[in-house]
């Protein structure tokens, strides 16, 4: 992240006793962005993890990369040239296979920007641009913003883990709705990415 995670942690810990107690228990923010990944690769990876546990997503990506053993990650052209059957064999659903190929084609067409071009666009511009792609919702773009583009003020309010973390943090009976989560998160700005990192780590009671 561009700014010190320690500064963000200190800011959040000062919000109230619940935040202070949780941050003291977890310790420093160890958020690890991956700025070397181009938006194309970040989107493909995010699709692999949609609605799956991390281990399942890891396994699917490993099988995809194994199709192209001489390189770290398939190029957009290679993904476009792959058959649906090959992608299904990696563990992608038919819908996700179609989404991957649409991401690859949109990258070749220039709709999915390079990392340098993406850094010139603000968060909402990127959300509006990339959610034009079938199968790409706001959450997927927010993962790109958080991890590849190192944006420090992103709160993925549709994320189950974020809402469940807040429910546990505050001892609520129900998760807040995405709309309420967005309102609550206003007070965490400009460190909402760090807030999300901590909410993902609220332990079960």
mmCIF file with all atom_site columns, C-alpha atoms in Angstrom:
data_model
loop_
_atom_site.group_PDB
_atom_site.id
_atom_site.type_symbol
_atom_site.label_atom_id
_atom_site.label_alt_id
_atom_site.label_comp_id
_atom_site.label_asym_id
_atom_site.label_entity_id
_atom_site.label_seq_id
_atom_site.pdbx_PDB_ins_code
_atom_site.Cartn_x
_atom_site.Cartn_y
_atom_site.Cartn_z
_atom_site.occupancy
_atom_site.B_iso_or_equiv
_atom_site.pdbx_formal_charge
_atom_site.auth_seq_id
_atom_site.auth_comp_id
_atom_site.auth_asym_id
_atom_site.auth_atom_id
_atom_site.pdbx_PDB_model_num
ATOM 1   C CA . UNK A 1 1   ? 0.000   0.000   0.000   1.00 0.00 ? 1   UNK A CA 1
ATOM 2   C CA . UNK A 1 2   ? 1.286   3.519   -0.680  1.00 0.00 ? 2   UNK A CA 1
ATOM 3   C CA . UNK A 1 3   ? 0.942   4.622   2.955   1.00 0.00 ? 3   UNK A CA 1
ATOM 4   C CA . UNK A 1 4   ? 2.158   2.914   6.106   1.00 0.00 ? 4   UNK A CA 1
ATOM 5   C CA . UNK A 1 5   ? -0.189  0.101   7.248   1.00 0.00 ? 5   UNK A CA 1
ATOM 6   C CA . UNK A 1 6   ? 0.888   0.935   10.803  1.00 0.00 ? 6   UNK A CA 1
ATOM 7   C CA . UNK A 1 7   ? -0.579  4.410   10.422  1.00 0.00 ? 7   UNK A CA 1
ATOM 8   C CA . UNK A 1 8   ? -3.839  2.930   9.131   1.00 0.00 ? 8   UNK A CA 1
ATOM 9   C CA . UNK A 1 9   ? -3.972  0.420   11.994  1.00 0.00 ? 9   UNK A CA 1
ATOM 10  C CA . UNK A 1 10  ? -3.477  3.200   14.542  1.00 0.00 ? 10  UNK A CA 1
ATOM 11  C CA . UNK A 1 11  ? -6.285  5.202   12.934  1.00 0.00 ? 11  UNK A CA 1
ATOM 12  C CA . UNK A 1 12  ? -8.700  2.255   13.022  1.00 0.00 ? 12  UNK A CA 1
ATOM 13  C CA . UNK A 1 13  ? -7.770  1.260   16.574  1.00 0.00 ? 13  UNK A CA 1
ATOM 14  C CA . UNK A 1 14  ? -8.766  4.741   17.700  1.00 0.00 ? 14  UNK A CA 1
ATOM 15  C CA . UNK A 1 15  ? -12.326 4.315   16.385  1.00 0.00 ? 15  UNK A CA 1
ATOM 16  C CA . UNK A 1 16  ? -13.675 2.474   19.425  1.00 0.00 ? 16  UNK A CA 1
ATOM 17  C CA . UNK A 1 17  ? -12.882 -0.230  21.968  1.00 0.00 ? 17  UNK A CA 1
ATOM 18  C CA . UNK A 1 18  ? -13.969 -3.096  19.681  1.00 0.00 ? 18  UNK A CA 1
ATOM 19  C CA . UNK A 1 19  ? -11.593 -2.063  16.923  1.00 0.00 ? 19  UNK A CA 1
ATOM 20  C CA . UNK A 1 20  ? -8.799  -1.413  19.406  1.00 0.00 ? 20  UNK A CA 1
ATOM 21  C CA . UNK A 1 21  ? -9.186  -4.843  21.002  1.00 0.00 ? 21  UNK A CA 1
ATOM 22  C CA . UNK A 1 22  ? -9.328  -6.663  17.658  1.00 0.00 ? 22  UNK A CA 1
ATOM 23  C CA . UNK A 1 23  ? -6.322  -4.883  16.180  1.00 0.00 ? 23  UNK A CA 1
ATOM 24  C CA . UNK A 1 24  ? -4.299  -5.503  19.343  1.00 0.00 ? 24  UNK A CA 1
ATOM 25  C CA . UNK A 1 25  ? -5.138  -9.216  19.078  1.00 0.00 ? 25  UNK A CA 1
ATOM 26  C CA . UNK A 1 26  ? -4.305  -9.535  15.363  1.00 0.00 ? 26  UNK A CA 1
ATOM 27  C CA . UNK A 1 27  ? -1.245  -7.311  15.377  1.00 0.00 ? 27  UNK A CA 1
ATOM 28  C CA . UNK A 1 28  ? 0.169   -5.253  12.509  1.00 0.00 ? 28  UNK A CA 1
ATOM 29  C CA . UNK A 1 29  ? -1.561  -5.233  9.129   1.00 0.00 ? 29  UNK A CA 1
ATOM 30  C CA . UNK A 1 30  ? 0.271   -7.658  6.834   1.00 0.00 ? 30  UNK A CA 1
ATOM 31  C CA . UNK A 1 31  ? -1.663  -6.849  3.676   1.00 0.00 ? 31  UNK A CA 1
ATOM 32  C CA . UNK A 1 32  ? 0.367   -8.061  0.676   1.00 0.00 ? 32  UNK A CA 1
ATOM 33  C CA . UNK A 1 33  ? -0.591  -6.438  -2.617  1.00 0.00 ? 33  UNK A CA 1
ATOM 34  C CA . UNK A 1 34  ? 0.740   -7.825  -5.905  1.00 0.00 ? 34  UNK A CA 1
ATOM 35  C CA . UNK A 1 35  ? 1.409   -4.743  -8.052  1.00 0.00 ? 35  UNK A CA 1
ATOM 36  C CA . UNK A 1 36  ? 3.430   -6.785  -10.546 1.00 0.00 ? 36  UNK A CA 1
ATOM 37  C CA . UNK A 1 37  ? 0.230   -8.440  -11.790 1.00 0.00 ? 37  UNK A CA 1
ATOM 38  C CA . UNK A 1 38  ? -1.425  -6.814  -14.771 1.00 0.00 ? 38  UNK A CA 1
ATOM 39  C CA . UNK A 1 39  ? -5.192  -6.161  -14.511 1.00 0.00 ? 39  UNK A CA 1
ATOM 40  C CA . UNK A 1 40  ? -5.838  -8.978  -16.988 1.00 0.00 ? 40  UNK A CA 1
ATOM 41  C CA . UNK A 1 41  ? -4.131  -11.516 -14.737 1.00 0.00 ? 41  UNK A CA 1
ATOM 42  C CA . UNK A 1 42  ? -5.732  -10.071 -11.595 1.00 0.00 ? 42  UNK A CA 1
ATOM 43  C CA . UNK A 1 43  ? -9.219  -10.391 -13.115 1.00 0.00 ? 43  UNK A CA 1
ATOM 44  C CA . UNK A 1 44  ? -8.619  -13.979 -14.236 1.00 0.00 ? 44  UNK A CA 1
ATOM 45  C CA . UNK A 1 45  ? -7.388  -14.871 -10.760 1.00 0.00 ? 45  UNK A CA 1
ATOM 46  C CA . UNK A 1 46  ? -10.355 -13.163 -9.091  1.00 0.00 ? 46  UNK A CA 1
ATOM 47  C CA . UNK A 1 47  ? -12.799 -15.093 -11.284 1.00 0.00 ? 47  UNK A CA 1
ATOM 48  C CA . UNK A 1 48  ? -11.105 -18.349 -10.259 1.00 0.00 ? 48  UNK A CA 1
ATOM 49  C CA . UNK A 1 49  ? -11.829 -17.572 -6.606  1.00 0.00 ? 49  UNK A CA 1
ATOM 50  C CA . UNK A 1 50  ? -15.408 -16.346 -7.048  1.00 0.00 ? 50  UNK A CA 1
ATOM 51  C CA . UNK A 1 51  ? -17.698 -18.196 -4.607  1.00 0.00 ? 51  UNK A CA 1
ATOM 52  C CA . UNK A 1 52  ? -14.975 -20.712 -3.719  1.00 0.00 ? 52  UNK A CA 1
ATOM 53  C CA . UNK A 1 53  ? -12.678 -21.352 -0.791  1.00 0.00 ? 53  UNK A CA 1
ATOM 54  C CA . UNK A 1 54  ? -9.064  -20.277 -1.305  1.00 0.00 ? 54  UNK A CA 1
ATOM 55  C CA . UNK A 1 55  ? -7.746  -23.848 -1.612  1.00 0.00 ? 55  UNK A CA 1
ATOM 56  C CA . UNK A 1 56  ? -10.214 -24.652 -4.386  1.00 0.00 ? 56  UNK A CA 1
ATOM 57  C CA . UNK A 1 57  ? -9.263  -21.487 -6.262  1.00 0.00 ? 57  UNK A CA 1
ATOM 58  C CA . UNK A 1 58  ? -5.569  -22.278 -5.820  1.00 0.00 ? 58  UNK A CA 1
ATOM 59  C CA . UNK A 1 59  ? -6.067  -25.740 -7.316  1.00 0.00 ? 59  UNK A CA 1
ATOM 60  C CA . UNK A 1 60  ? -7.983  -24.422 -10.332 1.00 0.00 ? 60  UNK A CA 1
ATOM 61  C CA . UNK A 1 61  ? -5.326  -21.811 -11.067 1.00 0.00 ? 61  UNK A CA 1
ATOM 62  C CA . UNK A 1 62  ? -2.574  -24.418 -10.721 1.00 0.00 ? 62  UNK A CA 1
ATOM 63  C CA . UNK A 1 63  ? -4.276  -26.577 -13.351 1.00 0.00 ? 63  UNK A CA 1
ATOM 64  C CA . UNK A 1 64  ? -4.715  -23.577 -15.649 1.00 0.00 ? 64  UNK A CA 1
ATOM 65  C CA . UNK A 1 65  ? -1.051  -22.653 -15.377 1.00 0.00 ? 65  UNK A CA 1
ATOM 66  C CA . UNK A 1 66  ? -0.066  -26.287 -15.973 1.00 0.00 ? 66  UNK A CA 1
ATOM 67  C CA . UNK A 1 67  ? -1.573  -26.010 -19.458 1.00 0.00 ? 67  UNK A CA 1
ATOM 68  C CA . UNK A 1 68  ? 1.226   -23.537 -20.252 1.00 0.00 ? 68  UNK A CA 1
ATOM 69  C CA . UNK A 1 69  ? 4.285   -25.011 -18.493 1.00 0.00 ? 69  UNK A CA 1
ATOM 70  C CA . UNK A 1 70  ? 6.876   -22.768 -20.132 1.00 0.00 ? 70  UNK A CA 1
ATOM 71  C CA . UNK A 1 71  ? 5.557   -19.523 -18.618 1.00 0.00 ? 71  UNK A CA 1
ATOM 72  C CA . UNK A 1 72  ? 4.205   -18.119 -15.389 1.00 0.00 ? 72  UNK A CA 1
ATOM 73  C CA . UNK A 1 73  ? 0.699   -17.297 -16.650 1.00 0.00 ? 73  UNK A CA 1
ATOM 74  C CA . UNK A 1 74  ? -1.166  -17.686 -19.961 1.00 0.00 ? 74  UNK A CA 1
ATOM 75  C CA . UNK A 1 75  ? -1.330  -14.642 -22.213 1.00 0.00 ? 75  UNK A CA 1
ATOM 76  C CA . UNK A 1 76  ? -4.662  -13.195 -23.343 1.00 0.00 ? 76  UNK A CA 1
ATOM 77  C CA . UNK A 1 77  ? -4.108  -14.692 -26.786 1.00 0.00 ? 77  UNK A CA 1
ATOM 78  C CA . UNK A 1 78  ? -3.482  -18.136 -25.355 1.00 0.00 ? 78  UNK A CA 1
ATOM 79  C CA . UNK A 1 79  ? -6.580  -17.952 -23.193 1.00 0.00 ? 79  UNK A CA 1
ATOM 80  C CA . UNK A 1 80  ? -8.693  -16.913 -26.172 1.00 0.00 ? 80  UNK A CA 1
ATOM 81  C CA . UNK A 1 81  ? -7.312  -19.851 -28.134 1.00 0.00 ? 81  UNK A CA 1
ATOM 82  C CA . UNK A 1 82  ? -8.043  -22.342 -25.352 1.00 0.00 ? 82  UNK A CA 1
ATOM 83  C CA . UNK A 1 83  ? -11.152 -24.470 -25.728 1.00 0.00 ? 83  UNK A CA 1
ATOM 84  C CA . UNK A 1 84  ? -14.001 -24.403 -23.268 1.00 0.00 ? 84  UNK A CA 1
ATOM 85  C CA . UNK A 1 85  ? -13.286 -28.080 -22.643 1.00 0.00 ? 85  UNK A CA 1
ATOM 86  C CA . UNK A 1 86  ? -9.704  -27.291 -21.595 1.00 0.00 ? 86  UNK A CA 1
ATOM 87  C CA . UNK A 1 87  ? -10.893 -24.619 -19.192 1.00 0.00 ? 87  UNK A CA 1
ATOM 88  C CA . UNK A 1 88  ? -13.631 -26.867 -17.817 1.00 0.00 ? 88  UNK A CA 1
ATOM 89  C CA . UNK A 1 89  ? -10.939 -29.485 -17.254 1.00 0.00 ? 89  UNK A CA 1
ATOM 90  C CA . UNK A 1 90  ? -9.149  -27.040 -14.952 1.00 0.00 ? 90  UNK A CA 1
ATOM 91  C CA . UNK A 1 91  ? -12.270 -26.799 -12.815 1.00 0.00 ? 91  UNK A CA 1
ATOM 92  C CA . UNK A 1 92  ? -13.905 -23.676 -14.206 1.00 0.00 ? 92  UNK A CA 1
ATOM 93  C CA . UNK A 1 93  ? -17.657 -23.763 -14.686 1.00 0.00 ? 93  UNK A CA 1
ATOM 94  C CA . UNK A 1 94  ? -19.011 -23.107 -18.174 1.00 0.00 ? 94  UNK A CA 1
ATOM 95  C CA . UNK A 1 95  ? -19.950 -19.586 -17.060 1.00 0.00 ? 95  UNK A CA 1
ATOM 96  C CA . UNK A 1 96  ? -16.506 -18.892 -15.644 1.00 0.00 ? 96  UNK A CA 1
ATOM 97  C CA . UNK A 1 97  ? -14.814 -20.302 -18.758 1.00 0.00 ? 97  UNK A CA 1
ATOM 98  C CA . UNK A 1 98  ? -16.829 -17.870 -20.886 1.00 0.00 ? 98  UNK A CA 1
ATOM 99  C CA . UNK A 1 99  ? -15.935 -15.032 -18.502 1.00 0.00 ? 99  UNK A CA 1
ATOM 100 C CA . UNK A 1 100 ? -12.214 -15.827 -18.770 1.00 0.00 ? 100 UNK A CA 1
ATOM 101 C CA . UNK A 1 101 ? -12.333 -15.735 -22.540 1.00 0.00 ? 101 UNK A CA 1
ATOM 102 C CA . UNK A 1 102 ? -14.264 -12.461 -22.502 1.00 0.00 ? 102 UNK A CA 1
ATOM 103 C CA . UNK A 1 103 ? -11.592 -10.954 -20.210 1.00 0.00 ? 103 UNK A CA 1
ATOM 104 C CA . UNK A 1 104 ? -8.868  -12.158 -22.551 1.00 0.00 ? 104 UNK A CA 1
ATOM 105 C CA . UNK A 1 105 ? -10.611 -10.780 -25.650 1.00 0.00 ? 105 UNK A CA 1
ATOM 106 C CA . UNK A 1 106 ? -11.347 -7.465  -23.904 1.00 0.00 ? 106 UNK A CA 1
ATOM 107 C CA . UNK A 1 107 ? -7.656  -7.208  -23.011 1.00 0.00 ? 107 UNK A CA 1
ATOM 108 C CA . UNK A 1 108 ? -6.682  -7.709  -26.653 1.00 0.00 ? 108 UNK A CA 1
ATOM 109 C CA . UNK A 1 109 ? -9.303  -5.106  -27.629 1.00 0.00 ? 109 UNK A CA 1
ATOM 110 C CA . UNK A 1 110 ? -8.026  -2.578  -25.072 1.00 0.00 ? 110 UNK A CA 1
ATOM 111 C CA . UNK A 1 111 ? -11.081 -2.518  -22.803 1.00 0.00 ? 111 UNK A CA 1
ATOM 112 C CA . UNK A 1 112 ? -9.102  -4.111  -19.967 1.00 0.00 ? 112 UNK A CA 1
ATOM 113 C CA . UNK A 1 113 ? -6.302  -1.575  -19.453 1.00 0.00 ? 113 UNK A CA 1
ATOM 114 C CA . UNK A 1 114 ? -2.664  -2.180  -18.703 1.00 0.00 ? 114 UNK A CA 1
ATOM 115 C CA . UNK A 1 115 ? -1.478  -1.560  -15.157 1.00 0.00 ? 115 UNK A CA 1
ATOM 116 C CA . UNK A 1 116 ? -0.003  1.803   -16.154 1.00 0.00 ? 116 UNK A CA 1
ATOM 117 C CA . UNK A 1 117 ? -3.238  2.893   -17.832 1.00 0.00 ? 117 UNK A CA 1
ATOM 118 C CA . UNK A 1 118 ? -5.343  1.609   -14.911 1.00 0.00 ? 118 UNK A CA 1
ATOM 119 C CA . UNK A 1 119 ? -3.360  3.742   -12.465 1.00 0.00 ? 119 UNK A CA 1
ATOM 120 C CA . UNK A 1 120 ? -4.551  6.823   -14.338 1.00 0.00 ? 120 UNK A CA 1
ATOM 121 C CA . UNK A 1 121 ? -8.201  5.936   -13.658 1.00 0.00 ? 121 UNK A CA 1
ATOM 122 C CA . UNK A 1 122 ? -10.030 6.355   -10.353 1.00 0.00 ? 122 UNK A CA 1
ATOM 123 C CA . UNK A 1 123 ? -11.845 3.522   -8.602  1.00 0.00 ? 123 UNK A CA 1
ATOM 124 C CA . UNK A 1 124 ? -15.304 4.225   -9.996  1.00 0.00 ? 124 UNK A CA 1
ATOM 125 C CA . UNK A 1 125 ? -14.026 4.687   -13.536 1.00 0.00 ? 125 UNK A CA 1
ATOM 126 C CA . UNK A 1 126 ? -12.475 1.219   -13.379 1.00 0.00 ? 126 UNK A CA 1
ATOM 127 C CA . UNK A 1 127 ? -15.589 -0.316  -11.821 1.00 0.00 ? 127 UNK A CA 1
ATOM 128 C CA . UNK A 1 128 ? -17.791 1.189   -14.533 1.00 0.00 ? 128 UNK A CA 1
ATOM 129 C CA . UNK A 1 129 ? -15.438 0.123   -17.310 1.00 0.00 ? 129 UNK A CA 1
ATOM 130 C CA . UNK A 1 130 ? -14.736 -3.448  -16.226 1.00 0.00 ? 130 UNK A CA 1
ATOM 131 C CA . UNK A 1 131 ? -18.222 -4.407  -15.065 1.00 0.00 ? 131 UNK A CA 1
ATOM 132 C CA . UNK A 1 132 ? -19.265 -4.120  -18.701 1.00 0.00 ? 132 UNK A CA 1
ATOM 133 C CA . UNK A 1 133 ? -17.698 -7.564  -19.075 1.00 0.00 ? 133 UNK A CA 1
ATOM 134 C CA . UNK A 1 134 ? -20.030 -10.545 -18.554 1.00 0.00 ? 134 UNK A CA 1
ATOM 135 C CA . UNK A 1 135 ? -19.388 -12.249 -15.223 1.00 0.00 ? 135 UNK A CA 1
ATOM 136 C CA . UNK A 1 136 ? -17.437 -9.323  -13.787 1.00 0.00 ? 136 UNK A CA 1
ATOM 137 C CA . UNK A 1 137 ? -19.163 -7.599  -10.891 1.00 0.00 ? 137 UNK A CA 1
ATOM 138 C CA . UNK A 1 138 ? -18.059 -4.887  -8.538  1.00 0.00 ? 138 UNK A CA 1
ATOM 139 C CA . UNK A 1 139 ? -16.432 -7.313  -6.072  1.00 0.00 ? 139 UNK A CA 1
ATOM 140 C CA . UNK A 1 140 ? -14.099 -8.690  -8.745  1.00 0.00 ? 140 UNK A CA 1
ATOM 141 C CA . UNK A 1 141 ? -12.958 -5.198  -9.718  1.00 0.00 ? 141 UNK A CA 1
ATOM 142 C CA . UNK A 1 142 ? -12.487 -4.296  -6.062  1.00 0.00 ? 142 UNK A CA 1
ATOM 143 C CA . UNK A 1 143 ? -10.081 -7.236  -5.636  1.00 0.00 ? 143 UNK A CA 1
ATOM 144 C CA . UNK A 1 144 ? -8.104  -5.800  -8.555  1.00 0.00 ? 144 UNK A CA 1
ATOM 145 C CA . UNK A 1 145 ? -8.118  -2.369  -6.910  1.00 0.00 ? 145 UNK A CA 1
ATOM 146 C CA . UNK A 1 146 ? -6.986  -3.746  -3.552  1.00 0.00 ? 146 UNK A CA 1
ATOM 147 C CA . UNK A 1 147 ? -4.313  -6.191  -4.648  1.00 0.00 ? 147 UNK A CA 1
ATOM 148 C CA . UNK A 1 148 ? -2.912  -5.155  -8.037  1.00 0.00 ? 148 UNK A CA 1
ATOM 149 C CA . UNK A 1 149 ? -3.422  -1.395  -7.926  1.00 0.00 ? 149 UNK A CA 1
ATOM 150 C CA . UNK A 1 150 ? -2.722  -0.976  -4.171  1.00 0.00 ? 150 UNK A CA 1
ATOM 151 C CA . UNK A 1 151 ? -5.713  1.298   -3.596  1.00 0.00 ? 151 UNK A CA 1
ATOM 152 C CA . UNK A 1 152 ? -5.905  2.083   0.108   1.00 0.00 ? 152 UNK A CA 1
ATOM 153 C CA . UNK A 1 153 ? -9.546  3.133   0.478   1.00 0.00 ? 153 UNK A CA 1
ATOM 154 C CA . UNK A 1 154 ? -11.600 0.242   -0.940  1.00 0.00 ? 154 UNK A CA 1
ATOM 155 C CA . UNK A 1 155 ? -14.281 -1.524  1.112   1.00 0.00 ? 155 UNK A CA 1
ATOM 156 C CA . UNK A 1 156 ? -15.890 -4.492  -0.705  1.00 0.00 ? 156 UNK A CA 1
ATOM 157 C CA . UNK A 1 157 ? -19.297 -4.269  0.958   1.00 0.00 ? 157 UNK A CA 1
ATOM 158 C CA . UNK A 1 158 ? -20.684 -7.237  -1.004  1.00 0.00 ? 158 UNK A CA 1
ATOM 159 C CA . UNK A 1 159 ? -17.998 -9.478  0.464   1.00 0.00 ? 159 UNK A CA 1
ATOM 160 C CA . UNK A 1 160 ? -19.411 -12.065 2.892   1.00 0.00 ? 160 UNK A CA 1
ATOM 161 C CA . UNK A 1 161 ? -16.230 -12.071 4.977   1.00 0.00 ? 161 UNK A CA 1
ATOM 162 C CA . UNK A 1 162 ? -16.267 -8.300  5.448   1.00 0.00 ? 162 UNK A CA 1
ATOM 163 C CA . UNK A 1 163 ? -19.893 -8.231  6.587   1.00 0.00 ? 163 UNK A CA 1
ATOM 164 C CA . UNK A 1 164 ? -19.518 -11.332 8.757   1.00 0.00 ? 164 UNK A CA 1
ATOM 165 C CA . UNK A 1 165 ? -16.364 -9.904  10.292  1.00 0.00 ? 165 UNK A CA 1
ATOM 166 C CA . UNK A 1 166 ? -18.191 -6.729  11.258  1.00 0.00 ? 166 UNK A CA 1
ATOM 167 C CA . UNK A 1 167 ? -21.069 -8.758  12.696  1.00 0.00 ? 167 UNK A CA 1
ATOM 168 C CA . UNK A 1 168 ? -18.636 -10.679 14.893  1.00 0.00 ? 168 UNK A CA 1
ATOM 169 C CA . UNK A 1 169 ? -16.651 -7.574  15.796  1.00 0.00 ? 169 UNK A CA 1
ATOM 170 C CA . UNK A 1 170 ? -19.782 -5.886  17.124  1.00 0.00 ? 170 UNK A CA 1
ATOM 171 C CA . UNK A 1 171 ? -21.598 -8.972  18.428  1.00 0.00 ? 171 UNK A CA 1
ATOM 172 C CA . UNK A 1 172 ? -24.589 -8.443  16.128  1.00 0.00 ? 172 UNK A CA 1
ATOM 173 C CA . UNK A 1 173 ? -27.266 -11.040 15.460  1.00 0.00 ? 173 UNK A CA 1
ATOM 174 C CA . UNK A 1 174 ? -27.258 -10.355 11.719  1.00 0.00 ? 174 UNK A CA 1
ATOM 175 C CA . UNK A 1 175 ? -24.797 -9.131  9.157   1.00 0.00 ? 175 UNK A CA 1
ATOM 176 C CA . UNK A 1 176 ? -25.251 -5.516  8.080   1.00 0.00 ? 176 UNK A CA 1
ATOM 177 C CA . UNK A 1 177 ? -26.589 -5.117  4.564   1.00 0.00 ? 177 UNK A CA 1
ATOM 178 C CA . UNK A 1 178 ? -24.169 -3.942  1.875   1.00 0.00 ? 178 UNK A CA 1
ATOM 179 C CA . UNK A 1 179 ? -25.877 -0.539  1.964   1.00 0.00 ? 179 UNK A CA 1
ATOM 180 C CA . UNK A 1 180 ? -25.422 -0.210  5.722   1.00 0.00 ? 180 UNK A CA 1
ATOM 181 C CA . UNK A 1 181 ? -21.873 -1.551  5.457   1.00 0.00 ? 181 UNK A CA 1
ATOM 182 C CA . UNK A 1 182 ? -21.086 1.206   2.977   1.00 0.00 ? 182 UNK A CA 1
ATOM 183 C CA . UNK A 1 183 ? -22.470 3.835   5.368   1.00 0.00 ? 183 UNK A CA 1
ATOM 184 C CA . UNK A 1 184 ? -20.551 2.417   8.326   1.00 0.00 ? 184 UNK A CA 1
ATOM 185 C CA . UNK A 1 185 ? -17.364 2.335   6.295   1.00 0.00 ? 185 UNK A CA 1
ATOM 186 C CA . UNK A 1 186 ? -17.438 6.070   5.640   1.00 0.00 ? 186 UNK A CA 1
ATOM 187 C CA . UNK A 1 187 ? -15.876 6.649   9.059   1.00 0.00 ? 187 UNK A CA 1
ATOM 188 C CA . UNK A 1 188 ? -12.995 4.298   8.197   1.00 0.00 ? 188 UNK A CA 1
ATOM 189 C CA . UNK A 1 189 ? -11.888 6.357   5.207   1.00 0.00 ? 189 UNK A CA 1
ATOM 190 C CA . UNK A 1 190 ? -9.186  6.817   3.967   1.00 0.00 ? 190 UNK A CA 1
ATOM 191 C CA . UNK A 1 191 ? -8.102  3.402   5.281   1.00 0.00 ? 191 UNK A CA 1
ATOM 192 C CA . UNK A 1 192 ? -10.970 1.156   4.226   1.00 0.00 ? 192 UNK A CA 1
ATOM 193 C CA . UNK A 1 193 ? -8.676  -1.403  2.567   1.00 0.00 ? 193 UNK A CA 1
ATOM 194 C CA . UNK A 1 194 ? -6.908  -1.959  5.879   1.00 0.00 ? 194 UNK A CA 1
ATOM 195 C CA . UNK A 1 195 ? -10.299 -2.115  7.619   1.00 0.00 ? 195 UNK A CA 1
ATOM 196 C CA . UNK A 1 196 ? -11.360 -4.887  5.212   1.00 0.00 ? 196 UNK A CA 1
ATOM 197 C CA . UNK A 1 197 ? -8.107  -6.772  5.921   1.00 0.00 ? 197 UNK A CA 1
ATOM 198 C CA . UNK A 1 198 ? -8.860  -6.730  9.647   1.00 0.00 ? 198 UNK A CA 1
ATOM 199 C CA . UNK A 1 199 ? -12.529 -7.636  9.187   1.00 0.00 ? 199 UNK A CA 1
ATOM 200 C CA . UNK A 1 200 ? -11.513 -10.708 7.193   1.00 0.00 ? 200 UNK A CA 1
ATOM 201 C CA . UNK A 1 201 ? -9.627  -11.814 10.291  1.00 0.00 ? 201 UNK A CA 1
ATOM 202 C CA . UNK A 1 202 ? -12.229 -11.450 13.015  1.00 0.00 ? 202 UNK A CA 1
ATOM 203 C CA . UNK A 1 203 ? -12.289 -14.910 14.662  1.00 0.00 ? 203 UNK A CA 1
ATOM 204 C CA . UNK A 1 204 ? -15.437 -16.926 15.150  1.00 0.00 ? 204 UNK A CA 1
ATOM 205 C CA . UNK A 1 205 ? -16.730 -16.802 18.738  1.00 0.00 ? 205 UNK A CA 1
#
